[in-house]
Short mmCIF file of C-alpha atoms and ligand atoms in Angstrom, two decimals:
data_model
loop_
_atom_site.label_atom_id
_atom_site.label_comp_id
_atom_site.label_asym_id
_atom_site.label_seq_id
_atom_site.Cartn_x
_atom_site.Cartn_y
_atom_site.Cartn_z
CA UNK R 1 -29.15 6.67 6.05
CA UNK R 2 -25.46 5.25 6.40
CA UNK R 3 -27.59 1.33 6.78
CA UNK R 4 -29.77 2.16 3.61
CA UNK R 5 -26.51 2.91 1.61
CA UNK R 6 -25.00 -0.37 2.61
CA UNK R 7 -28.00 -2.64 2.17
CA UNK R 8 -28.56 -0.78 -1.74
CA UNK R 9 -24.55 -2.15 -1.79
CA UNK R 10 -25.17 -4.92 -0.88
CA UNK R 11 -27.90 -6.19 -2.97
CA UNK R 12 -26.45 -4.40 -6.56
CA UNK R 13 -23.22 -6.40 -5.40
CA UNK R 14 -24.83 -9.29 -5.59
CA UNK R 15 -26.86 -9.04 -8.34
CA UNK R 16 -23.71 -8.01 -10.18
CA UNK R 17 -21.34 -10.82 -8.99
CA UNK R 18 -18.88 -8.37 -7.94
CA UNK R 19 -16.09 -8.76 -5.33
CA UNK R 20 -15.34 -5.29 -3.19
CA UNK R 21 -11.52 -5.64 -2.41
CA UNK R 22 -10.30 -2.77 0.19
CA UNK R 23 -6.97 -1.43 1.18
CA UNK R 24 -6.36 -1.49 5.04
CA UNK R 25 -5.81 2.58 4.74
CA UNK R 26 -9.56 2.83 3.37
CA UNK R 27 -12.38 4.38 5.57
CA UNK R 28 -13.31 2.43 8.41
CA UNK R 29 -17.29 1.68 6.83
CA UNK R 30 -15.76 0.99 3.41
CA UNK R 31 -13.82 -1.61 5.23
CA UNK R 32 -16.92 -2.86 6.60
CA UNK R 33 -18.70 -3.53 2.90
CA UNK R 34 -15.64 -4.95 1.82
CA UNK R 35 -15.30 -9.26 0.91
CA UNK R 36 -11.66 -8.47 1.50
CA UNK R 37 -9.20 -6.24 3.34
CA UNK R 38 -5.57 -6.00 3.07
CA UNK R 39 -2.62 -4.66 1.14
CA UNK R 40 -2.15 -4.06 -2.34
CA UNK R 41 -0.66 -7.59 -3.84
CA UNK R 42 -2.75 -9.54 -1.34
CA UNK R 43 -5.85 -7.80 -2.67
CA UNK R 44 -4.68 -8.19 -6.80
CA UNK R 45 -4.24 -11.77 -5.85
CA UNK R 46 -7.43 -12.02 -4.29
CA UNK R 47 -8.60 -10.08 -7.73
CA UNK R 48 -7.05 -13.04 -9.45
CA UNK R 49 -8.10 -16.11 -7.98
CA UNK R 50 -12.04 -14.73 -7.06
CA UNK R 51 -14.13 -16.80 -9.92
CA UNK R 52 -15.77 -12.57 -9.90
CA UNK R 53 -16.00 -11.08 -13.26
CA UNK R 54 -16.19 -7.74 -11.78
CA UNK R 55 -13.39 -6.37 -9.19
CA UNK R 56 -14.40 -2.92 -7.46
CA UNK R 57 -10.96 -1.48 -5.92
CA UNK R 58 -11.49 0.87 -2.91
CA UNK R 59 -7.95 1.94 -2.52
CA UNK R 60 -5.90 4.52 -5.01
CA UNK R 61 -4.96 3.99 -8.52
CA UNK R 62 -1.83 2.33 -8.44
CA UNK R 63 -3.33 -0.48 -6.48
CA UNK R 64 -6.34 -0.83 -9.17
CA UNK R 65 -3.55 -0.78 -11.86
CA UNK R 66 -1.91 -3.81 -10.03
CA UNK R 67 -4.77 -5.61 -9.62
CA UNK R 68 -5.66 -5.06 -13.74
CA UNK R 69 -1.89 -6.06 -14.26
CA UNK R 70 -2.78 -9.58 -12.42
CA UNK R 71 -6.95 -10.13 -14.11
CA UNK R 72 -6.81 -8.52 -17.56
CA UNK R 73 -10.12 -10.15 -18.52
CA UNK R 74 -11.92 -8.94 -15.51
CA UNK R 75 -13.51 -5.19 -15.09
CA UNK R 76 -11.34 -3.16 -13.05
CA UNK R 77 -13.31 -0.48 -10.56
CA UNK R 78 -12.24 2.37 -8.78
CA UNK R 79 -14.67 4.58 -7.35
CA UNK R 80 -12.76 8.00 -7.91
CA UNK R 81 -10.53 8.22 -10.42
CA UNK R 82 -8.82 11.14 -8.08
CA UNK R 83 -7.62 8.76 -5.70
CA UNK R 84 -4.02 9.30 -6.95
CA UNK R 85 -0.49 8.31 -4.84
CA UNK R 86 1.64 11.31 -4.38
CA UNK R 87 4.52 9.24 -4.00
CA UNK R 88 3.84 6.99 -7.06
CA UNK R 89 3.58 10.25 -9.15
CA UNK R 90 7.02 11.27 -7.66
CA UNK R 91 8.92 9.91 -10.55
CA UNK R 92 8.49 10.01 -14.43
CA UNK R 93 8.66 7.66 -17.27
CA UNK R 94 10.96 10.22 -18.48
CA UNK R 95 13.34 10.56 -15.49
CA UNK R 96 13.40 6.71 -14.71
CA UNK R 97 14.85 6.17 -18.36
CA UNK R 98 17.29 9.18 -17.89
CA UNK R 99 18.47 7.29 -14.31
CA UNK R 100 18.80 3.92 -16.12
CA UNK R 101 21.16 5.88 -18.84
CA UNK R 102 23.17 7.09 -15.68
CA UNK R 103 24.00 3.63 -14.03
CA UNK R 104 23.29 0.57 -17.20
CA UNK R 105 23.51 -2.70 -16.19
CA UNK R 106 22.18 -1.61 -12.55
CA UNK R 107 18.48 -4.17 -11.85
CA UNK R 108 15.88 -1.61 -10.78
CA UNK R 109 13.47 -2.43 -8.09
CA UNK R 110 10.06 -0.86 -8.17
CA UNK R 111 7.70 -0.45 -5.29
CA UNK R 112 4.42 -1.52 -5.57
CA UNK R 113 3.33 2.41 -4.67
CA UNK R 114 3.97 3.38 -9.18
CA UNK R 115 2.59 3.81 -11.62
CA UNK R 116 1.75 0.61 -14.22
CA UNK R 117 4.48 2.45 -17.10
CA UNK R 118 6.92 3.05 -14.52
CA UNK R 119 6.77 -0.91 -13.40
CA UNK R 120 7.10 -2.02 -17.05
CA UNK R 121 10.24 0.12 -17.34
CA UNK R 122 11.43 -1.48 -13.64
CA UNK R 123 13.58 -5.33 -13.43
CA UNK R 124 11.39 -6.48 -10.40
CA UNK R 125 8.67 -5.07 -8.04
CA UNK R 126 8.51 -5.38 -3.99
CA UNK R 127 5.99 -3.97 -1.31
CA UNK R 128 6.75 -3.18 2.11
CA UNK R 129 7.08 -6.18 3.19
CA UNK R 130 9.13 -7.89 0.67
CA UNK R 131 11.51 -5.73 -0.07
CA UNK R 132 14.10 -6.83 1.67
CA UNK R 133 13.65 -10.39 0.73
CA UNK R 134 13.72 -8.94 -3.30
CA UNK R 135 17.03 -6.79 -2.47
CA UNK R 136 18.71 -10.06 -1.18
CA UNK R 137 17.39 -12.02 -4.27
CA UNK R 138 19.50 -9.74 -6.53
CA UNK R 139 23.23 -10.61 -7.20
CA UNK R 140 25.59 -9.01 -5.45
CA UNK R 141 27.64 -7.62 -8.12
CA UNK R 142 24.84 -5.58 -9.54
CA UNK R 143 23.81 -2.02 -8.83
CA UNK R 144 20.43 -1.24 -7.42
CA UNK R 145 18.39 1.80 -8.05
CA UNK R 146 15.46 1.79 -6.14
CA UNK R 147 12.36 3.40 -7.07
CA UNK R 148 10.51 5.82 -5.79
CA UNK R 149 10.16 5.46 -2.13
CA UNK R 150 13.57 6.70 -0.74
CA UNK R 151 12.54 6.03 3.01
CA UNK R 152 11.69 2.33 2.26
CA UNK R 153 14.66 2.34 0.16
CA UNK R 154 17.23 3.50 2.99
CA UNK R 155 15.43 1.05 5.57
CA UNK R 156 15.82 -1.64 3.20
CA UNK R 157 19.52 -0.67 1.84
CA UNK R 158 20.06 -1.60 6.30
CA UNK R 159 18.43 -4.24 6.51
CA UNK R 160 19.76 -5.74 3.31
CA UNK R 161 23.26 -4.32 3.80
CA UNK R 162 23.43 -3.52 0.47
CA UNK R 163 24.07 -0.33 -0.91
CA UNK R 164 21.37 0.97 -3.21
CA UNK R 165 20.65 4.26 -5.47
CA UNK R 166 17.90 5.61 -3.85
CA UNK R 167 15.16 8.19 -6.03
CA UNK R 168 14.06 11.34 -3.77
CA UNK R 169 10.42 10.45 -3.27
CA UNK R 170 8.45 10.03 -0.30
CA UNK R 171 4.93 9.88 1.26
CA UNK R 172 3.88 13.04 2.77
CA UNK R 173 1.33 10.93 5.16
CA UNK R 174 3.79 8.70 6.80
CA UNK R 175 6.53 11.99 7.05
CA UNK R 176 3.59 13.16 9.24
CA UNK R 177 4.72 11.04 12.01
CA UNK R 178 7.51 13.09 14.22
CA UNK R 179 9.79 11.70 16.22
CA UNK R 180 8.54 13.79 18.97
CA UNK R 181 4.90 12.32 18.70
CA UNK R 182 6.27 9.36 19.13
CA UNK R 183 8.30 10.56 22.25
CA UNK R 184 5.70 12.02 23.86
CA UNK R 185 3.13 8.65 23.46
CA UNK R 186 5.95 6.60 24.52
CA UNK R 187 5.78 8.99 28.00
CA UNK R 188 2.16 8.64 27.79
CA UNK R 189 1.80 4.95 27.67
CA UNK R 190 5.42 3.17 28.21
CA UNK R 191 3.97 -0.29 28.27
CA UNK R 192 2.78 0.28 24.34
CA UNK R 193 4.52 -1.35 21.78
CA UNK R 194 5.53 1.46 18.86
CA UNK R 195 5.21 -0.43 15.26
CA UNK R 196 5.77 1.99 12.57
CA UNK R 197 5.78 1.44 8.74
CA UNK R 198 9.14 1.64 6.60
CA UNK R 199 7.86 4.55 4.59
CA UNK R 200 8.07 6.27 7.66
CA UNK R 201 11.48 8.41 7.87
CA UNK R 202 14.84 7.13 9.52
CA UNK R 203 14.86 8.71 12.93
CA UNK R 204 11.06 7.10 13.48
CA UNK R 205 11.90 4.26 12.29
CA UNK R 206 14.78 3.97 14.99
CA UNK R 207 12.60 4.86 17.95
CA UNK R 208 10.31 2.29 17.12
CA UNK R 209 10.06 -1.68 18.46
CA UNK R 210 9.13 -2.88 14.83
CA UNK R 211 8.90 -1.82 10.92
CA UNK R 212 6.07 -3.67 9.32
CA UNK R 213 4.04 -3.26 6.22
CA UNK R 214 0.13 -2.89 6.81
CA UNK R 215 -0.18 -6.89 6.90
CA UNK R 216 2.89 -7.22 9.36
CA UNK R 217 1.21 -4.93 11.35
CA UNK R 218 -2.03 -7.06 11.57
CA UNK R 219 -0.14 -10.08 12.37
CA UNK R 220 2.47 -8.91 14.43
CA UNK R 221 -0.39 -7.52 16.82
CA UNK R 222 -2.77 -10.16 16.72
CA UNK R 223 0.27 -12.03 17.86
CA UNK R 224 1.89 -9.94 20.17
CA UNK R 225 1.43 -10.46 24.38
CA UNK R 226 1.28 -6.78 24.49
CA UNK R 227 -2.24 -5.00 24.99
CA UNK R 228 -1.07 -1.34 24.03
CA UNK R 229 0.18 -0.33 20.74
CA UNK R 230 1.74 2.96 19.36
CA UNK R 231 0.83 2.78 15.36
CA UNK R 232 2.80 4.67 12.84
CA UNK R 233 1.23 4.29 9.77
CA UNK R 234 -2.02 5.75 7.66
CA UNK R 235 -4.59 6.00 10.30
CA UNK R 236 -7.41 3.97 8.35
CA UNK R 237 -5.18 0.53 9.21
CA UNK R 238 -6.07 1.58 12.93
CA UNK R 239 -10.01 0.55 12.39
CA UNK R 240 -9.70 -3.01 11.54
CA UNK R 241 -6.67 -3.43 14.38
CA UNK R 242 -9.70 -2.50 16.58
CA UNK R 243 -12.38 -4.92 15.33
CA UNK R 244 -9.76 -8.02 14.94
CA UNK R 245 -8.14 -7.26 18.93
CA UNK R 246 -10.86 -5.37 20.44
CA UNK R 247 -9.59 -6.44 23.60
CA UNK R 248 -6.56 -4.16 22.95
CA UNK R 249 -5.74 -0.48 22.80
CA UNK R 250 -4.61 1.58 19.64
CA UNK R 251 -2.96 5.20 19.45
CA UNK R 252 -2.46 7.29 16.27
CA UNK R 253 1.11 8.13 16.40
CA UNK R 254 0.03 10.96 14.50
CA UNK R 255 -3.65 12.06 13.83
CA UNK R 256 -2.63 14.19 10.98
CA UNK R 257 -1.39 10.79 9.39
CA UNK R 258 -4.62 10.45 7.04
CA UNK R 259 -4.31 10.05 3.54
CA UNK R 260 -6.24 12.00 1.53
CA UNK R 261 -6.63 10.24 -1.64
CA UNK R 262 -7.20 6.64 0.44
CA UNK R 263 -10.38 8.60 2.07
CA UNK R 264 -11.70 9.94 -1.27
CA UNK R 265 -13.52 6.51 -1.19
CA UNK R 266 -16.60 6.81 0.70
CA UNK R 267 -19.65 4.51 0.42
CA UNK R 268 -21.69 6.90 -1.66
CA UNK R 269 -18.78 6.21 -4.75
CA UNK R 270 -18.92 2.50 -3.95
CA UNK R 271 -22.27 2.82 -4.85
CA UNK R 272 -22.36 4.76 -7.55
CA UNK R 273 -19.46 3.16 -9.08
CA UNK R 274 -21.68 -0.14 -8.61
CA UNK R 275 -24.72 1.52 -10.25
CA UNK R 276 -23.02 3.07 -13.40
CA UNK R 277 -19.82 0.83 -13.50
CA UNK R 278 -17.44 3.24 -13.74
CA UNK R 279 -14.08 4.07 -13.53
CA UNK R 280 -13.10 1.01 -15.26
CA UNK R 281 -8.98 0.84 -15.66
CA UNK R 282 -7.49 0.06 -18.81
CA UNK R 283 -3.86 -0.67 -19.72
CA UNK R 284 -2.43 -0.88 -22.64
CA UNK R 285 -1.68 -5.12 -23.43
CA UNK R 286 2.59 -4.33 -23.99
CA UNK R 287 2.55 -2.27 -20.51
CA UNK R 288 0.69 -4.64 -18.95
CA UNK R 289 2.78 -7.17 -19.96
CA UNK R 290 6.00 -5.63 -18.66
CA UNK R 291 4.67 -4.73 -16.03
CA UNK R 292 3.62 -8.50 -15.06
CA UNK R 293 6.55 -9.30 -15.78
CA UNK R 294 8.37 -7.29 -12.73
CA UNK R 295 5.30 -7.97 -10.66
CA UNK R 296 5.87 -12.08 -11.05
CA UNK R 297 9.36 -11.91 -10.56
CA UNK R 298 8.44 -10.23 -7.46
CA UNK R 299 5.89 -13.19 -6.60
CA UNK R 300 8.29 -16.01 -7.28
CA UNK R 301 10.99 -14.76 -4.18
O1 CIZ G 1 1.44 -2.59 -0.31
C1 CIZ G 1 0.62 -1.80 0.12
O2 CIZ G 1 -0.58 -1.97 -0.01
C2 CIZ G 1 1.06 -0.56 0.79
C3 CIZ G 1 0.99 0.64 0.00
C4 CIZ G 1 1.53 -0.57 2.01
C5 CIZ G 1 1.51 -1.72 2.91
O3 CIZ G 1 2.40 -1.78 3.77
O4 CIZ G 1 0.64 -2.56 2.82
#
């Protein structure tokens, strides 16, 4: 059943020229169909430079959006138009103006994880693993509000040593992961590295060896001597750890750390999204151009 699907991909991919770009969160057989895997500005570069007309997205909408932002003459997919971010929707157009009214002059740094309005309204956009790097970049004697990841924001205002104004949002699959799961796999297997992701809260973030985005995560353990590895991030990363270092060993730090919107993908919507073309994203040409703006600022650091 599961090899008819992928061979009825398969072949309307091809006939259709189209490129399947997935997120490392997706489903572990989405993965699998996929040209390319990784996170959301690797992928909207990949978007870019692929000589594909067509771009089907299996990740959530924000990272669609960003890949539009980067290849506005190229159809946009994503399979399920449901496949929201919680945390991208944590903060308004409306509110975001209303902060910027509270502290002007202050440069405001967008994660990638928002919406494409709420980028055009933003100075400069970073991802997990830039962030830092993009704090840094930003003159000393300017305020910082940071939007809308407050977890990534306080890891970063430490790292960076820089004092930023931090918006209460959050992702409710990374504050999943307890410091007491982590406690208890630590007992359970002491030899195991613990690598968590910045979106993951404070107190986790402190008990673990190493905060890496999804694509410091790959590296770092494809690198690393160890064998053993405690992961604290969205459990769909976990599958292609597995297939690139199957000589190594992988635990959840949480099993309840699945997002739900990055596993509304499954291949039956790949399909059908292949068949009828659909959802295509759109973006208005004066958003889109703000928000490439903040997005190439972000690429030139
Ligand atoms: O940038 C991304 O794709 C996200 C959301 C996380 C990461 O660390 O890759």
């Amino acid at each position: 059943m599961q090899k008819d699907l992928v061979a009825k991909i398969e072949s309307l991919k091809k006939e259709k020229k189209v490129v399947i770009l997935a997120h490392n969160y997706q489903r572990g057989e989405v993965q699998d169909i996929a040209d390319f895997v990784g996170d959301s500005i690797d992928l909207s570069r990949k978007a870019a430079t692929t000589s594909a007309e067509i771009i089907l997205f299996c990740g959530v909408l924000f990272m669609a959006e960003a890949a539009k932002i980067l290849s506005p003459g190229k159809v946009v997919l994503l399979p399920d138009l449901k496949a929201g971010c919680p945390l991208a929707n944590m903060i308004t157009l409306k509110e975001l103006r209303q902060k910027k009214k509270e502290y002007p002059g202050a440069v405001v740094v967008c994660y990638v994880n928002s919406a494409v309005e709420i980028k055009a309204e933003s100075d400069i956009c970073c991802t997990s693993a830039n962030a830092v790097k993009v704090v840094e970049s930003i003159p000393q004697d300017k305020e910082i509000i940071f939007i809308p990841d407050k977890w990534l924001g306080d890891y970063t205002s430490r790292i960076a040593k820089r004092r930023l104004i931090l918006w209460d949002g959050y992702c409710a699959t990374h504050l999943k992961i307890l410091p007491e799961n982590i406690l208890l796999l630590k007992e359970r297997y002491p030899k195991a590295e613990i690598i968590v992701h910045p979106e993951c809260t404070r107190d986790v973030i402190e008990m673990a060896d190493q905060a890496l985005s999804t694509m410091g995560i790959v590296k770092w353990v494809k690198e690393s001597k160890a064998t053993e590895f405690i992961i604290g991030t969205e459990n769909g990363i976990i599958h292609r750890l597995k297939k690139e270092n199957p000589e190594k060993r992988f635990f959840p730090a949480s099993v309840l750390a699945e997002c739900p919107n990055m596993k509304l993908t499954t291949l039956e919507k790949v399909l059908w999204a292949l068949e009828e073309m659909k959802y295509q994203i759109e973006i208005e040409e004066d958003i889109r151009l703000k928000a490439k703006k903040a997005v190439e600022r972000m690429l030139e650091i």
